[in-house]
Coordinates of N, CA and C in Angstrom, one line a residue:
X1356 N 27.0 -3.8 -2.1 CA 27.0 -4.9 -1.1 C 28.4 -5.2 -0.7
X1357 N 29.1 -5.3 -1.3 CA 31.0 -5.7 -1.3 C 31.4 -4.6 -0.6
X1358 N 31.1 -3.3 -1.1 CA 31.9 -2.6 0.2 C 31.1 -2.5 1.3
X1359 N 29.8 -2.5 1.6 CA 29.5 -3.0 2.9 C 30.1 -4.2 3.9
X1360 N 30.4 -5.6 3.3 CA 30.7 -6.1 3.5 C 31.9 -6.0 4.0
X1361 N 32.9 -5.5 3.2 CA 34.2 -5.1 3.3 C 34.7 -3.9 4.7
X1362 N 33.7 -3.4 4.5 CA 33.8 -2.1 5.7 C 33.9 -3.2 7.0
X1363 N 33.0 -3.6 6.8 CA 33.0 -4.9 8.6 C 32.5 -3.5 9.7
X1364 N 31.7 -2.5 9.4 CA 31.2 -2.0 10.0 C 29.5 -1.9 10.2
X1365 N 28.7 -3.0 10.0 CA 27.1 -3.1 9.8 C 26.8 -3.7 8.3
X1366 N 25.8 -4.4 8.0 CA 25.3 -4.8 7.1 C 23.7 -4.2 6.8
X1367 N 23.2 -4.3 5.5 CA 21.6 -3.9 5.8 C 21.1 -5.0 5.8
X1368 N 20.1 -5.2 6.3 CA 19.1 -6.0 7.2 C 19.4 -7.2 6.5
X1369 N 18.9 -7.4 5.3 CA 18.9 -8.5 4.2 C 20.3 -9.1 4.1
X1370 N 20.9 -8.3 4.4 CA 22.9 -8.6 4.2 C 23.2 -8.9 5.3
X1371 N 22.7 -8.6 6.4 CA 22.8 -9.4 7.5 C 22.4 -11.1 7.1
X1372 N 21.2 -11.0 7.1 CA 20.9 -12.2 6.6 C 21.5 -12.9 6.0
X1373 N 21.9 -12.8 4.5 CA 22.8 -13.3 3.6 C 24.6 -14.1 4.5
X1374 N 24.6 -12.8 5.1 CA 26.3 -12.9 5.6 C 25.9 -13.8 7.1
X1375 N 24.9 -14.3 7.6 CA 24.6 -14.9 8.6 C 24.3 -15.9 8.4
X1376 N 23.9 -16.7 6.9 CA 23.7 -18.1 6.3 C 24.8 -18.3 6.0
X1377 N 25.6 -17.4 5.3 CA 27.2 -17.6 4.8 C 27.9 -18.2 5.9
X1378 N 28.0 -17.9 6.9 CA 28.6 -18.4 8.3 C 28.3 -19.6 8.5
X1379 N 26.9 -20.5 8.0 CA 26.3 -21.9 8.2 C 26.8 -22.8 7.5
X1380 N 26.7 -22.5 6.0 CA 26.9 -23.0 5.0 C 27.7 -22.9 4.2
X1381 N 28.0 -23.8 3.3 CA 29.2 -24.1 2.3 C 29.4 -22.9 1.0
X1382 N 28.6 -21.8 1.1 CA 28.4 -21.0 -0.2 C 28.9 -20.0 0.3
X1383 N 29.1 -19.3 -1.2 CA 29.9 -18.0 -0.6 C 28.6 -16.7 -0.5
X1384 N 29.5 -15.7 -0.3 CA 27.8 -14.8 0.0 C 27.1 -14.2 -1.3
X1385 N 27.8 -14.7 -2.0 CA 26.9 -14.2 -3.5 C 25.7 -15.2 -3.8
X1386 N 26.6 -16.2 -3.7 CA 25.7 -17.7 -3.9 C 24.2 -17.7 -3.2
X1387 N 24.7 -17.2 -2.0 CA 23.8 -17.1 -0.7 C 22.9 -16.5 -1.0
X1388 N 23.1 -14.8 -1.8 CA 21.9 -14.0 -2.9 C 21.2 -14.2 -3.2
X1389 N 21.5 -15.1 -4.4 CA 20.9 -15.9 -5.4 C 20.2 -16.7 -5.0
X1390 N 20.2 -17.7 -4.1 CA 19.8 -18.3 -3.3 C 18.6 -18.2 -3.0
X1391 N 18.5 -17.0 -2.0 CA 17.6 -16.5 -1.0 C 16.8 -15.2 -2.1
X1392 N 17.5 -15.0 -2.9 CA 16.5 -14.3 -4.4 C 15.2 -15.6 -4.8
X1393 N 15.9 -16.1 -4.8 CA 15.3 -17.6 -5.7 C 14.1 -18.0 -4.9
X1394 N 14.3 -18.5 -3.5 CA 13.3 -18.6 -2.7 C 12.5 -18.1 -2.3
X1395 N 12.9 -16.5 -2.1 CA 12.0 -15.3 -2.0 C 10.7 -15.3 -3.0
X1396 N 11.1 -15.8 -4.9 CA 10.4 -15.4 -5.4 C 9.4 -17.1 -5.4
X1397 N 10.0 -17.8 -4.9 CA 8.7 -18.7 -4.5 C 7.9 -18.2 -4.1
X1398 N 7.9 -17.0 -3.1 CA 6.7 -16.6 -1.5 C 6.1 -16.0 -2.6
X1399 N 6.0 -15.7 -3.7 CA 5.6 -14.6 -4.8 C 4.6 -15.6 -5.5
X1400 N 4.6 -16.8 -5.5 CA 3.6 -17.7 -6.0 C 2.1 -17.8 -5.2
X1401 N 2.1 -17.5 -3.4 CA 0.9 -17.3 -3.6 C 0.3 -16.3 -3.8
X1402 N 1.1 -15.2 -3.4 CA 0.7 -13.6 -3.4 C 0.2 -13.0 -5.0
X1403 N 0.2 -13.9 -6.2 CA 0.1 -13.8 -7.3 C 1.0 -12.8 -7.7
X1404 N 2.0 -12.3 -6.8 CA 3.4 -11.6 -7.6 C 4.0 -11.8 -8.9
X1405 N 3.7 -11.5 -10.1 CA 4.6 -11.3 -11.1 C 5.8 -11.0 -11.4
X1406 N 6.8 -11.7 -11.9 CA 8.1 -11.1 -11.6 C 8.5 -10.4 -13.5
X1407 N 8.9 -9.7 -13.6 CA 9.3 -8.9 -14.8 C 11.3 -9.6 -15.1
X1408 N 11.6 -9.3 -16.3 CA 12.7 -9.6 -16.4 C 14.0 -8.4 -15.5
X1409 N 13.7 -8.1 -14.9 CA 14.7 -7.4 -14.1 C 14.7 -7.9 -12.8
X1410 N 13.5 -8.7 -12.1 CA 13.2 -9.7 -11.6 C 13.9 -10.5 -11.5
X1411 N 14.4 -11.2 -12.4 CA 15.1 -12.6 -12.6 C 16.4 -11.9 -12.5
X1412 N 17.1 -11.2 -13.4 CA 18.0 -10.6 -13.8 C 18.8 -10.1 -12.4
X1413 N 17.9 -9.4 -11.8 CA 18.2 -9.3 -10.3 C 19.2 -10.0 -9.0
X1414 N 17.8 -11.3 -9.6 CA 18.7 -12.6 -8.4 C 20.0 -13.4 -9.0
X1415 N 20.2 -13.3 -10.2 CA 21.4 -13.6 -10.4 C 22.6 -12.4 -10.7
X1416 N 22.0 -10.7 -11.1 CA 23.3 -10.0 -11.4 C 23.7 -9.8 -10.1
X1417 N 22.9 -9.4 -8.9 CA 22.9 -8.9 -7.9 C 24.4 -9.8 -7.1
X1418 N 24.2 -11.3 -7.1 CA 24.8 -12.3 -6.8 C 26.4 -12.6 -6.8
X1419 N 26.4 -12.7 -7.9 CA 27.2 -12.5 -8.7 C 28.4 -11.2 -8.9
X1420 N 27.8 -10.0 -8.8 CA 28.6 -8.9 -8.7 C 28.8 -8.6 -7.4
X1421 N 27.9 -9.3 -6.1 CA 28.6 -9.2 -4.8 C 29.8 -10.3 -4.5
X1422 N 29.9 -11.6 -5.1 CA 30.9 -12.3 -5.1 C 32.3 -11.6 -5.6
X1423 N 32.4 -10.7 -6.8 CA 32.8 -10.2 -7.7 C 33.5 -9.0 -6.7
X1424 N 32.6 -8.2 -6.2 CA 33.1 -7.2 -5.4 C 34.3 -7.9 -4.5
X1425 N 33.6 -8.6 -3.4 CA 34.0 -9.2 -2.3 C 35.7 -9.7 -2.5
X1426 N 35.5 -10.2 -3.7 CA 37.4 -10.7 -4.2 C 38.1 -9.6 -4.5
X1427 N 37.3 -8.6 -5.0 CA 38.5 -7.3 -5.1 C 39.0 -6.3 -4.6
X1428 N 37.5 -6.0 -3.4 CA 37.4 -5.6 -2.7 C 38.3 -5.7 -1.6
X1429 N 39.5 -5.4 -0.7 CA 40.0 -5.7 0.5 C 39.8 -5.2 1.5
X1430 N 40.0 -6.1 2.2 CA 39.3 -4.9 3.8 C 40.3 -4.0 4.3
X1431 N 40.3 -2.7 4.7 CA 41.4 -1.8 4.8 C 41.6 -2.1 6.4
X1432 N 42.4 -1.4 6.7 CA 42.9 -2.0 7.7 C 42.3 -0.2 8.8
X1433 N 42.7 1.0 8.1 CA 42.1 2.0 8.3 C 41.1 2.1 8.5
X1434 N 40.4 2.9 9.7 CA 39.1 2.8 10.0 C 38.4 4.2 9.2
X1435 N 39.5 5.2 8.8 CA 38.8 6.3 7.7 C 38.5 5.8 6.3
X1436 N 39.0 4.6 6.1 CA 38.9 3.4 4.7 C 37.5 3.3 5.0
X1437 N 37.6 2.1 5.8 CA 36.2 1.4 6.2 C 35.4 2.3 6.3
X1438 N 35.1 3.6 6.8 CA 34.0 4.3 6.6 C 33.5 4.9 5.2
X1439 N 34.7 5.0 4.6 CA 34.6 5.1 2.8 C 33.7 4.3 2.2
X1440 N 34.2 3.0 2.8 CA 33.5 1.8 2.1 C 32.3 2.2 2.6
X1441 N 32.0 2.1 3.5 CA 30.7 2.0 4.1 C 29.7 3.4 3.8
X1442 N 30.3 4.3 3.2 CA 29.4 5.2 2.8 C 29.4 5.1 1.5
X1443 N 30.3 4.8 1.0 CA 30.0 4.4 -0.9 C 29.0 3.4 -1.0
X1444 N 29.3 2.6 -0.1 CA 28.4 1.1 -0.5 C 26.9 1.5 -0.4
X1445 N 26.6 2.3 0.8 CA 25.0 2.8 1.4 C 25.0 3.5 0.1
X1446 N 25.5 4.6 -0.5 CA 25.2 5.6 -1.5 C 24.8 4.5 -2.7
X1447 N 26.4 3.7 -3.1 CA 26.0 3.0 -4.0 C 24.4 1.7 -4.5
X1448 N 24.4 1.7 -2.9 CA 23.1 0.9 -3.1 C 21.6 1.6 -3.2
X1449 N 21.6 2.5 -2.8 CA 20.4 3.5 -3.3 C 20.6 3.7 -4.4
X1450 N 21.9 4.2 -5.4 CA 21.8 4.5 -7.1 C 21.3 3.3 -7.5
X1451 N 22.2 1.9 -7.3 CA 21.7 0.9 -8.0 C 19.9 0.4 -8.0
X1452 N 19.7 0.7 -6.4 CA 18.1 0.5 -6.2 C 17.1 1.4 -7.0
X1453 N 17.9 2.6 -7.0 CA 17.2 3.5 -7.6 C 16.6 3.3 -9.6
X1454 N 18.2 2.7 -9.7 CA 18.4 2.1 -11.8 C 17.3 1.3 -11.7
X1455 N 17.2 0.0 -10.8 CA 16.7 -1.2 -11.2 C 14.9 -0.5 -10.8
X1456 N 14.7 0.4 -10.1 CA 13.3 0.5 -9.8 C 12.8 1.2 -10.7
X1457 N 13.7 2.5 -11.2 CA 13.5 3.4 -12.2 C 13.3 2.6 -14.0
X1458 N 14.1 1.4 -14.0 CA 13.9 0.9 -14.9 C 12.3 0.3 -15.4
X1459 N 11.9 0.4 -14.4 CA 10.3 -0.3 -14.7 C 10.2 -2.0 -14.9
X1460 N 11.4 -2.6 -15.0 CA 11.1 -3.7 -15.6 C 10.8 -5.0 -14.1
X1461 N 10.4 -4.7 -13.1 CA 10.1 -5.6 -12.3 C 10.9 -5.4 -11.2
X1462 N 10.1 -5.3 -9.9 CA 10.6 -5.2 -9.2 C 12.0 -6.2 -8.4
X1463 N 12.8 -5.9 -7.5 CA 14.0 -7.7 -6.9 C 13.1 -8.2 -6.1
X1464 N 13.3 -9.3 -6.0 CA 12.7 -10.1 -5.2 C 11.9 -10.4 -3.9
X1465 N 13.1 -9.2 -3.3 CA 13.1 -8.5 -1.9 C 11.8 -7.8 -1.9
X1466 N 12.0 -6.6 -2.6 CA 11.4 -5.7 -3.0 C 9.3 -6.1 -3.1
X1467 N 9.6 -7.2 -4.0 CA 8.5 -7.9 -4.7 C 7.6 -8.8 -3.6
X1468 N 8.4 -9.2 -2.7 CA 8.0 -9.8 -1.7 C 6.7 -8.4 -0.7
X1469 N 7.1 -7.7 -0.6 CA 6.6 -6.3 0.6 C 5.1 -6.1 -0.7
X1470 N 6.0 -5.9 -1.6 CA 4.5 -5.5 -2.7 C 3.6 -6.0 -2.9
X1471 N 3.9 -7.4 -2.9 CA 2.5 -8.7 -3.4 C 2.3 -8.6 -1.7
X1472 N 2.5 -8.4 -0.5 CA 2.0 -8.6 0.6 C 1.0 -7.4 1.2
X1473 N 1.8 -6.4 0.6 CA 0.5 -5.0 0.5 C -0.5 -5.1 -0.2
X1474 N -0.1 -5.6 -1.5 CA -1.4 -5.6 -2.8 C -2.4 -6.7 -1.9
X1475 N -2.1 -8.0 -1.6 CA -2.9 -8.8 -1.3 C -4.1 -9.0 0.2
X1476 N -2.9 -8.1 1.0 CA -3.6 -8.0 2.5 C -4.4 -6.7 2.9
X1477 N -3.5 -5.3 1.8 CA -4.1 -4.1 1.9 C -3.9 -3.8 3.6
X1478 N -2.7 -4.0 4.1 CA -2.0 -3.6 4.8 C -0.7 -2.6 4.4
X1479 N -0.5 -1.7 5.4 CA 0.1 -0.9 4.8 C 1.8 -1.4 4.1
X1480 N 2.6 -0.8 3.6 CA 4.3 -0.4 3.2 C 4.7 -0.6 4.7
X1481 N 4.5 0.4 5.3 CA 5.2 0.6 6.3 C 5.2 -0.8 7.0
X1482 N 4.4 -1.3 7.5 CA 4.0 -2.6 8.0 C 4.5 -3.6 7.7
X1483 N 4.7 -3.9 6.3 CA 5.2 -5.1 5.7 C 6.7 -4.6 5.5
X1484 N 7.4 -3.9 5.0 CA 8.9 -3.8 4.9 C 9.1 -3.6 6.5
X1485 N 8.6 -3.1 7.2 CA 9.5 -3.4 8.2 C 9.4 -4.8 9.3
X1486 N 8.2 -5.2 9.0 CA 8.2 -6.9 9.5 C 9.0 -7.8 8.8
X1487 N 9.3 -7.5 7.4 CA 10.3 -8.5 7.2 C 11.6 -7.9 7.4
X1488 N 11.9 -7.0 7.4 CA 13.4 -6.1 7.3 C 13.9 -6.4 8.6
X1489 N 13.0 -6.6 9.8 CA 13.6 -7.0 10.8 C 13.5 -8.3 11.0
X1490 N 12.5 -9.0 10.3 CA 12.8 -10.8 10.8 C 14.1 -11.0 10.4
X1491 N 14.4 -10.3 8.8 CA 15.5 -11.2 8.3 C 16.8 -10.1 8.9
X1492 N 16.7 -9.2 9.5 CA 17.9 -8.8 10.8 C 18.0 -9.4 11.7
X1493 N 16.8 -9.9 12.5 CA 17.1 -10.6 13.8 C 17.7 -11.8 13.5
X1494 N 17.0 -12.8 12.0 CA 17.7 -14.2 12.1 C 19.3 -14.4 11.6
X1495 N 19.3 -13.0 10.9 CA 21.1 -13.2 10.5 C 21.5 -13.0 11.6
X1496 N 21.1 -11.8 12.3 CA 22.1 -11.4 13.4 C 22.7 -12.7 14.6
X1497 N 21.3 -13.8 14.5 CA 21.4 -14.8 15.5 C 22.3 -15.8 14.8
X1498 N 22.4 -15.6 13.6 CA 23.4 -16.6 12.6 C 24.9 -16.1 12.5
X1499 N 25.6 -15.1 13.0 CA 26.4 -14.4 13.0 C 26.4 -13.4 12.1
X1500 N 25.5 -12.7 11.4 CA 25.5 -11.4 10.4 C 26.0 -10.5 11.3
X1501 N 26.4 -9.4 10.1 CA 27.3 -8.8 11.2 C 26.5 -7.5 11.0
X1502 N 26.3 -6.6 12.3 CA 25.4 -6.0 12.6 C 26.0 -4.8 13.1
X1503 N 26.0 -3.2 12.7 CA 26.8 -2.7 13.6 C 26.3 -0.7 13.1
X1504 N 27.5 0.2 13.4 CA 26.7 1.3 12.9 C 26.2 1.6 10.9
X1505 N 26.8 0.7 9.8 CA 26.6 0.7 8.9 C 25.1 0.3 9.3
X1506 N 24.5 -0.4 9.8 CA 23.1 -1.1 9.4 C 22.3 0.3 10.0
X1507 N 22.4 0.9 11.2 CA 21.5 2.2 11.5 C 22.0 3.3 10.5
X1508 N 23.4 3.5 9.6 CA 23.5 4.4 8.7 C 22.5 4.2 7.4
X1509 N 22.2 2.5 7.3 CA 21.1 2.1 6.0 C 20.1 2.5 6.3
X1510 N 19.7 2.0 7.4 CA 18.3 2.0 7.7 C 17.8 3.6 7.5
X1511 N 18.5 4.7 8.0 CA 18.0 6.0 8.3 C 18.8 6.7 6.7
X1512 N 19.2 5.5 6.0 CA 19.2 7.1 4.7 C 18.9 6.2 3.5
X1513 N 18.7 5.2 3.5 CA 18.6 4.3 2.4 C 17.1 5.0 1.2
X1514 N 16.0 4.8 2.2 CA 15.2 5.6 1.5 C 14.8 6.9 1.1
X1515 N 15.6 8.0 1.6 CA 15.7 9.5 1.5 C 16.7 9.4 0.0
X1516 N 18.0 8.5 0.2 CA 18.5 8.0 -0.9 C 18.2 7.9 -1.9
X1517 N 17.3 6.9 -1.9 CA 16.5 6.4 -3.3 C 15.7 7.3 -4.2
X1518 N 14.9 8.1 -2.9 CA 14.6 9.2 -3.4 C 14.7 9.8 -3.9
X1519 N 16.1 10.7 -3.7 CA 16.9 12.0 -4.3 C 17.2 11.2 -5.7
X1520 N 18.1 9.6 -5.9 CA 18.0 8.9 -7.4 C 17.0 8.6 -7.8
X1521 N 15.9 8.8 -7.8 CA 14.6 7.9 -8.6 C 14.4 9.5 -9.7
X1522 N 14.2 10.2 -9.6 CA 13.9 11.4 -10.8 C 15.2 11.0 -11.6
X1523 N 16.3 10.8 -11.3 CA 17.0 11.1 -12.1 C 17.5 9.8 -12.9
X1524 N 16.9 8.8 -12.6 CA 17.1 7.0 -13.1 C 15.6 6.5 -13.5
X1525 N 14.4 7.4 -13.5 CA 13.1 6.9 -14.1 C 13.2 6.5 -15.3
X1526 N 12.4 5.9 -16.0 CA 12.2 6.0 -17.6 C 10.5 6.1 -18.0
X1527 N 9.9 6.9 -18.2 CA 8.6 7.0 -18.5 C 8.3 6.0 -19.7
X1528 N 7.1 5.4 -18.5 CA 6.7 4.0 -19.5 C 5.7 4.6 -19.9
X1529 N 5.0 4.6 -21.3 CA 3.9 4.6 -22.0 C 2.9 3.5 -21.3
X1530 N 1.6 4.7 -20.9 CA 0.5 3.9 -20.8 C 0.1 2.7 -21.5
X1531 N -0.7 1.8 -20.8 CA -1.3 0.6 -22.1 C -2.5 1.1 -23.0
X1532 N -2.8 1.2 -24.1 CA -3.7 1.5 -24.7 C -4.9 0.4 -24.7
X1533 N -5.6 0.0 -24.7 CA -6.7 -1.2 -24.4 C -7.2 -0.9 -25.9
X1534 N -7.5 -2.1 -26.8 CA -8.2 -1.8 -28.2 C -9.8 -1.6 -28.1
X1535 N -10.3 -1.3 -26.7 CA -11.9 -1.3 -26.7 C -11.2 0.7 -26.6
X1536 N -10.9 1.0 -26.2 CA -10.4 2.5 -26.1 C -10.2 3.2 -27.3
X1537 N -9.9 2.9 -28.5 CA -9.2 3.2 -29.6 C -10.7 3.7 -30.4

């Protein structure tokens, strides 16, 4: 997220968002995360979304390590820099998406939001990630998020991304055994 940020070349949709409230308000854009983590997983109370401990874990590591980035991170002044950043950060956010999905232990918040809205409406993925991926692009972008070719470099590799990391960051969870089974 930090070198996205840093690059000042596009945000992804959600970081739009974040970096578009950041512009309103008194918090920094970690804060802002956490925040909008936290709220997200209210929308998960009617959807009967469960959140797992990576869940939680989530809305505050996530937060927290983008504030973290953001201070050490500097913005280069090079535009062959900035595109470093900006392709590390896209790469880097598919590994890390890939750890925390592969982990099994509950989906982020974001994430959790699209799932309890498929499970409950039986509308498709496609449908719901991209109705919210663009609400919360259009209202950062209207908030000042910053929007540019990083956000069409996310949008077209983020999930081919995740892809190529998810075999290699799985963890095979053991089925449940049911004691009427046994």
């Amino acid at each position: 997220m930090a070198m996205l940020v840093e690059s000042t070349l596009g945000l992804d949709p959600w970081d739009v968002f974040h970096e578009g409230v950041t512009n309103q308000v008194s918090l920094s854009f970690g804060q802002v995360v956490i925040a909008t983590g936290a709220v997200v997983l209210l929308l998960w109370i009617p959807l009967r979304q469960m959140p797992g401990i990576g869940t939680v874990l989530n809305v505050v590591i996530i937060g927290l390590a983008a504030d973290f980035g953001i201070a050490v991170i500097s913005q280069p002044d090079d535009l062959w820099l900035r595109v470093l950043l900006l392709v590390g950060g896209v790469v880097g956010n598919a590994f890390a998406g890939a750890l925390y999905i592969g982990a099994a232990l509950g989906p982020g918040p974001r994430d959790g939001l699209w799932l309890g809205l498929v499970r409950r409406t039986g509308r498709s993925v496609r449908l719901w990630r991209t109705v919210i991926e663009v609400t919360v692009l259009a209202i950062g972008f209207v908030l000042g998020g910053t929007v540019g070719v990083g956000t069409v470099l996310y949008a077209v590799t983020i999930g081919p991304l995740v892809q190529l990391f998810l075999p290699l960051t799985s963890v095979q969870v053991p089925e449940k055994v049911s004691v009427a089974s046994r």
